[in-house]
PDB file of C-alpha atoms and ligand atoms in Angstrom:
ATOM      1  CA  UNK A   1     131.966 389.545 186.973  1.00  0.00           C
ATOM      2  CA  UNK A   2     131.280 387.184 184.401  1.00  0.00           C
ATOM      3  CA  UNK A   3     133.233 384.672 185.934  1.00  0.00           C
ATOM      4  CA  UNK A   4     132.550 382.479 182.410  1.00  0.00           C
ATOM      5  CA  UNK A   5     134.544 385.024 180.414  1.00  0.00           C
ATOM      6  CA  UNK A   6     137.986 384.849 182.039  1.00  0.00           C
ATOM      7  CA  UNK A   7     137.355 381.015 182.331  1.00  0.00           C
ATOM      8  CA  UNK A   8     135.725 380.559 178.341  1.00  0.00           C
ATOM      9  CA  UNK A   9     139.458 382.316 177.708  1.00  0.00           C
ATOM     10  CA  UNK A  10     141.516 381.111 179.814  1.00  0.00           C
ATOM     11  CA  UNK A  11     139.920 378.139 177.814  1.00  0.00           C
ATOM     12  CA  UNK A  12     140.869 380.681 174.709  1.00  0.00           C
ATOM     13  CA  UNK A  13     144.086 381.129 175.599  1.00  0.00           C
ATOM     14  CA  UNK A  14     145.149 377.677 176.588  1.00  0.00           C
ATOM     15  CA  UNK A  15     143.920 376.118 173.098  1.00  0.00           C
ATOM     16  CA  UNK A  16     146.543 378.765 172.249  1.00  0.00           C
ATOM     17  CA  UNK A  17     149.669 378.029 173.631  1.00  0.00           C
ATOM     18  CA  UNK A  18     149.314 374.889 175.647  1.00  0.00           C
ATOM     19  CA  UNK A  19     149.245 371.673 173.451  1.00  0.00           C
ATOM     20  CA  UNK A  20     147.267 369.038 174.714  1.00  0.00           C
ATOM     21  CA  UNK A  21     149.784 367.289 176.904  1.00  0.00           C
ATOM     22  CA  UNK A  22     149.501 363.003 178.408  1.00  0.00           C
ATOM     23  CA  UNK A  23     151.866 363.881 181.691  1.00  0.00           C
ATOM     24  CA  UNK A  24     150.295 366.813 182.306  1.00  0.00           C
ATOM     25  CA  UNK A  25     146.597 365.901 181.720  1.00  0.00           C
ATOM     26  CA  UNK A  26     146.582 361.428 183.061  1.00  0.00           C
ATOM     27  CA  UNK A  27     148.728 364.055 186.345  1.00  0.00           C
ATOM     28  CA  UNK A  28     145.466 365.550 186.224  1.00  0.00           C
ATOM     29  CA  UNK A  29     143.806 363.164 186.181  1.00  0.00           C
ATOM     30  CA  UNK A  30     145.734 360.689 188.708  1.00  0.00           C
ATOM     31  CA  UNK A  31     144.631 364.234 191.400  1.00  0.00           C
ATOM     32  CA  UNK A  32     141.288 363.403 191.151  1.00  0.00           C
ATOM     33  CA  UNK A  33     141.723 359.378 191.186  1.00  0.00           C
ATOM     34  CA  UNK A  34     143.491 359.851 193.907  1.00  0.00           C
ATOM     35  CA  UNK A  35     140.500 362.365 195.403  1.00  0.00           C
ATOM     36  CA  UNK A  36     143.520 365.599 195.734  1.00  0.00           C
ATOM     37  CA  UNK A  37     141.723 369.240 195.430  1.00  0.00           C
ATOM     38  CA  UNK A  38     141.109 370.884 192.390  1.00  0.00           C
ATOM     39  CA  UNK A  39     144.084 373.814 193.480  1.00  0.00           C
ATOM     40  CA  UNK A  40     146.635 372.499 190.974  1.00  0.00           C
ATOM     41  CA  UNK A  41     148.129 376.073 188.738  1.00  0.00           C
ATOM     42  CA  UNK A  42     145.836 376.397 185.544  1.00  0.00           C
ATOM     43  CA  UNK A  43     147.352 374.993 182.675  1.00  0.00           C
ATOM     44  CA  UNK A  44     148.959 379.112 181.312  1.00  0.00           C
ATOM     45  CA  UNK A  45     150.013 380.111 184.582  1.00  0.00           C
ATOM     46  CA  UNK A  46     151.770 376.440 184.943  1.00  0.00           C
ATOM     47  CA  UNK A  47     152.821 377.823 180.995  1.00  0.00           C
ATOM     48  CA  UNK A  48     153.851 380.799 183.351  1.00  0.00           C
ATOM     49  CA  UNK A  49     156.134 378.776 185.357  1.00  0.00           C
ATOM     50  CA  UNK A  50     158.303 376.495 182.105  1.00  0.00           C
ATOM     51  CA  UNK A  51     158.264 379.931 181.495  1.00  0.00           C
ATOM     52  CA  UNK A  52     159.941 382.082 184.542  1.00  0.00           C
ATOM     53  CA  UNK A  53     162.336 379.295 185.122  1.00  0.00           C
ATOM     54  CA  UNK A  54     163.783 379.657 181.288  1.00  0.00           C
ATOM     55  CA  UNK A  55     164.229 382.820 181.413  1.00  0.00           C
ATOM     56  CA  UNK A  56     165.935 382.386 184.612  1.00  0.00           C
ATOM     57  CA  UNK A  57     168.065 379.899 182.704  1.00  0.00           C
ATOM     58  CA  UNK A  58     167.491 377.478 186.089  1.00  0.00           C
ATOM     59  CA  UNK A  59     169.150 375.387 186.968  1.00  0.00           C
ATOM     60  CA  UNK A  60     168.294 373.959 190.615  1.00  0.00           C
ATOM     61  CA  UNK A  61     164.876 374.605 190.910  1.00  0.00           C
ATOM     62  CA  UNK A  62     162.515 374.096 195.114  1.00  0.00           C
ATOM     63  CA  UNK A  63     159.458 374.210 195.600  1.00  0.00           C
ATOM     64  CA  UNK A  64     157.729 373.980 198.982  1.00  0.00           C
ATOM     65  CA  UNK A  65     153.798 372.414 198.429  1.00  0.00           C
ATOM     66  CA  UNK A  66     153.619 369.316 195.770  1.00  0.00           C
ATOM     67  CA  UNK A  67     149.963 368.280 195.268  1.00  0.00           C
ATOM     68  CA  UNK A  68     150.093 366.044 192.781  1.00  0.00           C
ATOM     69  CA  UNK A  69     153.918 367.397 191.122  1.00  0.00           C
ATOM     70  CA  UNK A  70     151.731 369.193 188.040  1.00  0.00           C
ATOM     71  CA  UNK A  71     153.354 372.664 188.634  1.00  0.00           C
ATOM     72  CA  UNK A  72     156.539 370.652 189.390  1.00  0.00           C
ATOM     73  CA  UNK A  73     156.323 368.920 185.045  1.00  0.00           C
ATOM     74  CA  UNK A  74     155.932 372.048 184.447  1.00  0.00           C
ATOM     75  CA  UNK A  75     158.516 373.564 186.218  1.00  0.00           C
ATOM     76  CA  UNK A  76     161.370 370.442 185.634  1.00  0.00           C
ATOM     77  CA  UNK A  77     160.470 371.063 182.176  1.00  0.00           C
ATOM     78  CA  UNK A  78     162.516 374.213 181.839  1.00  0.00           C
ATOM     79  CA  UNK A  79     165.428 372.303 184.136  1.00  0.00           C
ATOM     80  CA  UNK A  80     168.230 371.999 181.351  1.00  0.00           C
ATOM     81  CA  UNK A  81     170.264 368.543 181.078  1.00  0.00           C
ATOM     82  CA  UNK A  82     171.624 368.213 184.448  1.00  0.00           C
ATOM     83  CA  UNK A  83     169.548 370.287 186.243  1.00  0.00           C
ATOM     84  CA  UNK A  84     167.248 368.891 189.837  1.00  0.00           C
ATOM     85  CA  UNK A  85     163.938 370.305 191.562  1.00  0.00           C
ATOM     86  CA  UNK A  86     162.872 370.146 194.750  1.00  0.00           C
ATOM     87  CA  UNK A  87     159.573 369.557 195.734  1.00  0.00           C
ATOM     88  CA  UNK A  88     158.430 369.445 199.845  1.00  0.00           C
ATOM     89  CA  UNK A  89     155.137 367.469 200.497  1.00  0.00           C
ATOM     90  CA  UNK A  90     153.201 367.669 204.156  1.00  0.00           C
ATOM     91  CA  UNK A  91     151.378 364.604 202.963  1.00  0.00           C
ATOM     92  CA  UNK A  92     153.037 361.449 202.430  1.00  0.00           C
ATOM     93  CA  UNK A  93     148.969 361.299 200.053  1.00  0.00           C
ATOM     94  CA  UNK A  94     150.239 363.975 197.760  1.00  0.00           C
ATOM     95  CA  UNK A  95     154.160 362.821 197.829  1.00  0.00           C
ATOM     96  CA  UNK A  96     152.757 358.898 196.408  1.00  0.00           C
ATOM     97  CA  UNK A  97     150.302 360.424 193.555  1.00  0.00           C
ATOM     98  CA  UNK A  98     153.408 363.574 192.683  1.00  0.00           C
ATOM     99  CA  UNK A  99     156.633 361.040 192.328  1.00  0.00           C
ATOM    100  CA  UNK A 100     153.683 358.285 190.026  1.00  0.00           C
ATOM    101  CA  UNK A 101     153.037 361.567 188.196  1.00  0.00           C
ATOM    102  CA  UNK A 102     157.026 362.459 187.687  1.00  0.00           C
ATOM    103  CA  UNK A 103     158.152 359.233 187.107  1.00  0.00           C
ATOM    104  CA  UNK A 104     155.606 358.776 184.289  1.00  0.00           C
ATOM    105  CA  UNK A 105     156.612 362.410 183.459  1.00  0.00           C
ATOM    106  CA  UNK A 106     159.966 361.252 182.510  1.00  0.00           C
ATOM    107  CA  UNK A 107     161.188 363.543 185.418  1.00  0.00           C
ATOM    108  CA  UNK A 108     161.547 361.319 188.267  1.00  0.00           C
ATOM    109  CA  UNK A 109     166.135 361.445 188.357  1.00  0.00           C
ATOM    110  CA  UNK A 110     165.368 364.737 188.581  1.00  0.00           C
ATOM    111  CA  UNK A 111     162.381 365.610 190.365  1.00  0.00           C
ATOM    112  CA  UNK A 112     163.098 364.844 194.050  1.00  0.00           C
ATOM    113  CA  UNK A 113     160.163 365.353 196.756  1.00  0.00           C
ATOM    114  CA  UNK A 114     161.176 364.827 200.431  1.00  0.00           C
ATOM    115  CA  UNK A 115     157.602 363.903 202.820  1.00  0.00           C
ATOM    116  CA  UNK A 116     157.464 366.346 205.324  1.00  0.00           C
ATOM    117  CA  UNK A 117     156.356 369.645 206.834  1.00  0.00           C
ATOM    118  CA  UNK A 118     158.448 372.523 204.824  1.00  0.00           C
ATOM    119  CA  UNK A 119     159.332 374.950 208.366  1.00  0.00           C
ATOM    120  CA  UNK A 120     160.878 370.729 209.310  1.00  0.00           C
ATOM    121  CA  UNK A 121     162.662 370.302 205.705  1.00  0.00           C
ATOM    122  CA  UNK A 122     164.118 372.912 205.152  1.00  0.00           C
ATOM    123  CA  UNK A 123     166.766 373.125 208.091  1.00  0.00           C
ATOM    124  CA  UNK A 124     167.754 369.732 206.709  1.00  0.00           C
ATOM    125  CA  UNK A 125     167.932 370.751 203.463  1.00  0.00           C
ATOM    126  CA  UNK A 126     170.212 373.855 204.584  1.00  0.00           C
ATOM    127  CA  UNK A 127     171.854 370.721 206.158  1.00  0.00           C
ATOM    128  CA  UNK A 128     172.571 368.641 203.784  1.00  0.00           C
ATOM    129  CA  UNK A 129     174.459 371.672 201.581  1.00  0.00           C
ATOM    130  CA  UNK A 130     171.164 372.453 199.099  1.00  0.00           C
ATOM    131  CA  UNK A 131     171.201 375.725 197.144  1.00  0.00           C
ATOM    132  CA  UNK A 132     171.485 377.591 195.978  1.00  0.00           C
ATOM    133  CA  UNK A 133     168.777 377.440 194.266  1.00  0.00           C
ATOM    134  CA  UNK A 134     167.991 379.253 190.993  1.00  0.00           C
ATOM    135  CA  UNK A 135     164.762 379.506 191.816  1.00  0.00           C
ATOM    136  CA  UNK A 136     161.975 379.251 194.365  1.00  0.00           C
ATOM    137  CA  UNK A 137     157.992 378.186 193.952  1.00  0.00           C
ATOM    138  CA  UNK A 138     156.156 379.416 196.850  1.00  0.00           C
ATOM    139  CA  UNK A 139     153.174 377.231 196.782  1.00  0.00           C
ATOM    140  CA  UNK A 140     152.333 375.345 200.139  1.00  0.00           C
ATOM    141  CA  UNK A 141     150.523 376.406 203.289  1.00  0.00           C
ATOM    142  CA  UNK A 142     149.745 380.001 203.555  1.00  0.00           C
ATOM    143  CA  UNK A 143     149.810 381.118 206.766  1.00  0.00           C
ATOM    144  CA  UNK A 144     154.137 379.965 206.336  1.00  0.00           C
ATOM    145  CA  UNK A 145     154.568 382.657 203.359  1.00  0.00           C
ATOM    146  CA  UNK A 146     156.638 385.022 205.991  1.00  0.00           C
ATOM    147  CA  UNK A 147     158.969 381.905 207.305  1.00  0.00           C
ATOM    148  CA  UNK A 148     158.994 381.222 204.032  1.00  0.00           C
ATOM    149  CA  UNK A 149     159.706 383.835 201.826  1.00  0.00           C
ATOM    150  CA  UNK A 150     163.427 384.220 204.922  1.00  0.00           C
ATOM    151  CA  UNK A 151     163.963 380.252 203.714  1.00  0.00           C
ATOM    152  CA  UNK A 152     164.142 381.458 200.388  1.00  0.00           C
ATOM    153  CA  UNK A 153     166.148 383.978 201.387  1.00  0.00           C
ATOM    154  CA  UNK A 154     168.959 381.883 202.512  1.00  0.00           C
ATOM    155  CA  UNK A 155     168.519 379.160 199.924  1.00  0.00           C
ATOM    156  CA  UNK A 156     168.691 381.535 197.040  1.00  0.00           C
ATOM    157  CA  UNK A 157     171.444 384.797 195.980  1.00  0.00           C
ATOM    158  CA  UNK A 158     171.172 387.735 193.823  1.00  0.00           C
ATOM    159  CA  UNK A 159     169.020 386.920 190.931  1.00  0.00           C
ATOM    160  CA  UNK A 160     167.479 383.997 191.275  1.00  0.00           C
ATOM    161  CA  UNK A 161     163.597 384.522 191.114  1.00  0.00           C
ATOM    162  CA  UNK A 162     161.124 383.970 194.401  1.00  0.00           C
ATOM    163  CA  UNK A 163     156.927 383.326 192.672  1.00  0.00           C
ATOM    164  CA  UNK A 164     154.517 383.329 194.828  1.00  0.00           C
ATOM    165  CA  UNK A 165     150.955 382.021 194.802  1.00  0.00           C
ATOM    166  CA  UNK A 166     147.560 382.608 196.246  1.00  0.00           C
ATOM    167  CA  UNK A 167     148.329 385.745 197.022  1.00  0.00           C
ATOM    168  CA  UNK A 168     145.260 387.778 196.154  1.00  0.00           C
ATOM    169  CA  UNK A 169     142.852 385.275 197.174  1.00  0.00           C
ATOM    170  CA  UNK A 170     139.781 386.492 195.622  1.00  0.00           C
ATOM    171  CA  UNK A 171     140.783 390.067 197.026  1.00  0.00           C
ATOM    172  CA  UNK A 172     139.925 388.175 200.711  1.00  0.00           C
ATOM    173  CA  UNK A 173     143.730 389.267 201.441  1.00  0.00           C
ATOM    174  CA  UNK A 174     142.543 393.196 201.919  1.00  0.00           C
ATOM    175  CA  UNK A 175     140.232 392.937 205.096  1.00  0.00           C
ATOM    176  CA  UNK A 176     140.696 389.173 205.951  1.00  0.00           C
ATOM    177  CA  UNK A 177     138.008 387.730 207.945  1.00  0.00           C
ATOM    178  CA  UNK A 178     139.637 386.508 211.310  1.00  0.00           C
ATOM    179  CA  UNK A 179     139.368 383.300 211.231  1.00  0.00           C
ATOM    180  CA  UNK A 180     140.947 382.996 206.766  1.00  0.00           C
ATOM    181  CA  UNK A 181     144.800 382.434 208.209  1.00  0.00           C
ATOM    182  CA  UNK A 182     145.542 381.819 204.429  1.00  0.00           C
ATOM    183  CA  UNK A 183     144.172 385.060 203.830  1.00  0.00           C
ATOM    184  CA  UNK A 184     145.685 386.149 206.058  1.00  0.00           C
ATOM    185  CA  UNK A 185     150.205 384.727 205.567  1.00  0.00           C
ATOM    186  CA  UNK A 186     149.023 386.409 202.478  1.00  0.00           C
ATOM    187  CA  UNK A 187     148.666 389.487 203.426  1.00  0.00           C
ATOM    188  CA  UNK A 188     151.507 389.153 206.094  1.00  0.00           C
ATOM    189  CA  UNK A 189     153.693 388.086 202.749  1.00  0.00           C
ATOM    190  CA  UNK A 190     152.926 391.071 201.169  1.00  0.00           C
ATOM    191  CA  UNK A 191     153.686 393.535 203.383  1.00  0.00           C
ATOM    192  CA  UNK A 192     156.806 391.442 204.040  1.00  0.00           C
ATOM    193  CA  UNK A 193     157.859 391.064 201.042  1.00  0.00           C
ATOM    194  CA  UNK A 194     157.690 395.091 200.004  1.00  0.00           C
ATOM    195  CA  UNK A 195     159.109 395.448 203.533  1.00  0.00           C
ATOM    196  CA  UNK A 196     162.028 393.559 202.323  1.00  0.00           C
ATOM    197  CA  UNK A 197     164.776 395.283 200.812  1.00  0.00           C
ATOM    198  CA  UNK A 198     167.530 392.110 199.459  1.00  0.00           C
ATOM    199  CA  UNK A 199     164.724 391.735 196.238  1.00  0.00           C
ATOM    200  CA  UNK A 200     162.819 393.315 193.777  1.00  0.00           C
ATOM    201  CA  UNK A 201     159.716 391.817 193.608  1.00  0.00           C
ATOM    202  CA  UNK A 202     155.660 392.772 191.898  1.00  0.00           C
ATOM    203  CA  UNK A 203     152.051 390.767 193.187  1.00  0.00           C
ATOM    204  CA  UNK A 204     150.401 389.647 189.850  1.00  0.00           C
ATOM    205  CA  UNK A 205     146.639 389.802 190.398  1.00  0.00           C
ATOM    206  CA  UNK A 206     145.237 386.996 187.701  1.00  0.00           C
ATOM    207  CA  UNK A 207     141.409 386.023 187.061  1.00  0.00           C
ATOM    208  CA  UNK A 208     140.432 382.835 184.640  1.00  0.00           C
ATOM    209  CA  UNK A 209     139.531 378.840 186.159  1.00  0.00           C
ATOM    210  CA  UNK A 210     141.366 379.301 189.201  1.00  0.00           C
ATOM    211  CA  UNK A 211     138.275 381.660 190.180  1.00  0.00           C
ATOM    212  CA  UNK A 212     140.867 385.288 191.269  1.00  0.00           C
ATOM    213  CA  UNK A 213     144.571 385.857 192.487  1.00  0.00           C
ATOM    214  CA  UNK A 214     147.695 387.113 191.957  1.00  0.00           C
ATOM    215  CA  UNK A 215     151.209 386.215 192.319  1.00  0.00           C
ATOM    216  CA  UNK A 216     153.951 387.602 193.460  1.00  0.00           C
ATOM    217  CA  UNK A 217     157.039 387.599 191.723  1.00  0.00           C
ATOM    218  CA  UNK A 218     160.518 388.771 193.301  1.00  0.00           C
ATOM    219  CA  UNK A 219     164.223 389.188 192.303  1.00  0.00           C
ATOM    220  CA  UNK A 220     166.890 388.704 195.225  1.00  0.00           C
ATOM    221  CA  UNK A 221     168.781 391.285 195.031  1.00  0.00           C
TER     222      UNK A 221
HETATM  223  N1  SAH B 301     152.107 373.341 193.141  1.00  0.00           N
HETATM  224  C1  SAH B 301     151.074 372.604 193.720  1.00  0.00           C
HETATM  225  C2  SAH B 301     149.925 372.948 194.935  1.00  0.00           C
HETATM  226  C3  SAH B 301     150.015 373.070 195.490  1.00  0.00           C
HETATM  227  S1  SAH B 301     148.840 373.051 196.258  1.00  0.00           S
HETATM  228  C4  SAH B 301     151.020 373.048 192.244  1.00  0.00           C
HETATM  229  O1  SAH B 301     150.118 373.956 191.557  1.00  0.00           O
HETATM  230  O2  SAH B 301     150.073 371.793 191.808  1.00  0.00           O
HETATM  231  C5  SAH B 301     149.423 372.944 198.640  1.00  0.00           C
HETATM  232  C6  SAH B 301     150.684 372.173 198.964  1.00  0.00           C
HETATM  233  O3  SAH B 301     151.310 372.123 199.853  1.00  0.00           O
HETATM  234  C7  SAH B 301     149.057 370.503 199.383  1.00  0.00           C
HETATM  235  O4  SAH B 301     149.503 369.338 198.600  1.00  0.00           O
HETATM  236  C8  SAH B 301     149.182 370.594 200.834  1.00  0.00           C
HETATM  237  O5  SAH B 301     149.534 369.832 201.084  1.00  0.00           O
HETATM  238  C9  SAH B 301     150.957 370.776 201.067  1.00  0.00           C
HETATM  239  N2  SAH B 301     151.115 372.032 202.677  1.00  0.00           N
HETATM  240  C10 SAH B 301     150.228 372.247 203.116  1.00  0.00           C
HETATM  241  N3  SAH B 301     151.239 371.780 204.108  1.00  0.00           N
HETATM  242  C11 SAH B 301     151.864 371.932 204.105  1.00  0.00           C
HETATM  243  C12 SAH B 301     153.671 372.720 204.986  1.00  0.00           C
HETATM  244  N4  SAH B 301     153.355 372.169 206.245  1.00  0.00           N
HETATM  245  N5  SAH B 301     154.448 372.263 203.947  1.00  0.00           N
HETATM  246  C13 SAH B 301     154.583 371.768 202.634  1.00  0.00           C
HETATM  247  N6  SAH B 301     153.538 371.504 202.264  1.00  0.00           N
HETATM  248  C14 SAH B 301     152.471 371.310 202.820  1.00  0.00           C
HETATM  249  C1  DHB B 302     144.439 376.735 198.121  1.00  0.00           C
HETATM  250  C2  DHB B 302     146.270 376.491 197.801  1.00  0.00           C
HETATM  251  C3  DHB B 302     146.558 376.659 196.273  1.00  0.00           C
HETATM  252  O1  DHB B 302     147.600 376.163 196.855  1.00  0.00           O
HETATM  253  C4  DHB B 302     145.485 377.125 195.508  1.00  0.00           C
HETATM  254  O2  DHB B 302     145.935 377.309 194.028  1.00  0.00           O
HETATM  255  C5  DHB B 302     144.604 377.486 195.399  1.00  0.00           C
HETATM  256  C6  DHB B 302     144.222 377.068 196.803  1.00  0.00           C
HETATM  257  C7  DHB B 302     143.564 376.469 198.849  1.00  0.00           C
HETATM  258  O3  DHB B 302     144.109 375.789 200.359  1.00  0.00           O
HETATM  259  O4  DHB B 302     142.622 376.251 199.565  1.00  0.00           O
HETATM  260 MG1   MG B 303     148.687 378.033 194.540  1.00  0.00          MG
END
């Protein structure tokens, strides 16, 4: 595969559809400065998440896996006046960078970063009466994706969108190595999603600046 060509096409698409943006570029610079891994969604994927949130008319969005808040900024920008986003992040260091990035993007008032393992934060969110969410973006540890699907269904309602990143893993999802919890998690998640009667869903294979991967898109019945 010509990975240079795929990256060049991503740059071409981003050049056309993703204008230069100080808040997003500042978020990436702050993430790099803090030594965070460069595993955020690509600019084009961010724009796609933003468009999906707008298509859904999402007023409440839940994200699992914040990192530096790059995808969070895209999603929070799609909210209407009075809309709210909650994002769950295990690493206090990542959350601190994300909070600064969200503040700098002018989104500190509508996006809340909750620190902790998502499987501990999710029951707390439910207990405090959060939800239903109109959209969930699953992008935390891939080994727990099937559990995150179950929680997403608990915290959404009919017409809600559930999106999950990294469900193809450079094709490793076809036959995960014994020590690859991420690929195994993605494979189990895709099987659970396909068998889940409460959603209609598809996996979109993607290739570009982030390599070969894919996003699952599910609509809650
Ligand atoms: N959504 C981000 C990228 C997230 S990367 C973006 O596209 O901009 C995955 C993140 O999930 C990392 O920051 C990692 O610390 C976090 N994470 C890993 N395990 C987690 C868990 N159990 N609960 C919550 N977050 C977790
Ligand atoms: C990883 C995580 C991601 O969310 C991603 O988009 C790419 C890679 C990772 O943990 O390796
Ligand atoms: Mg991801």
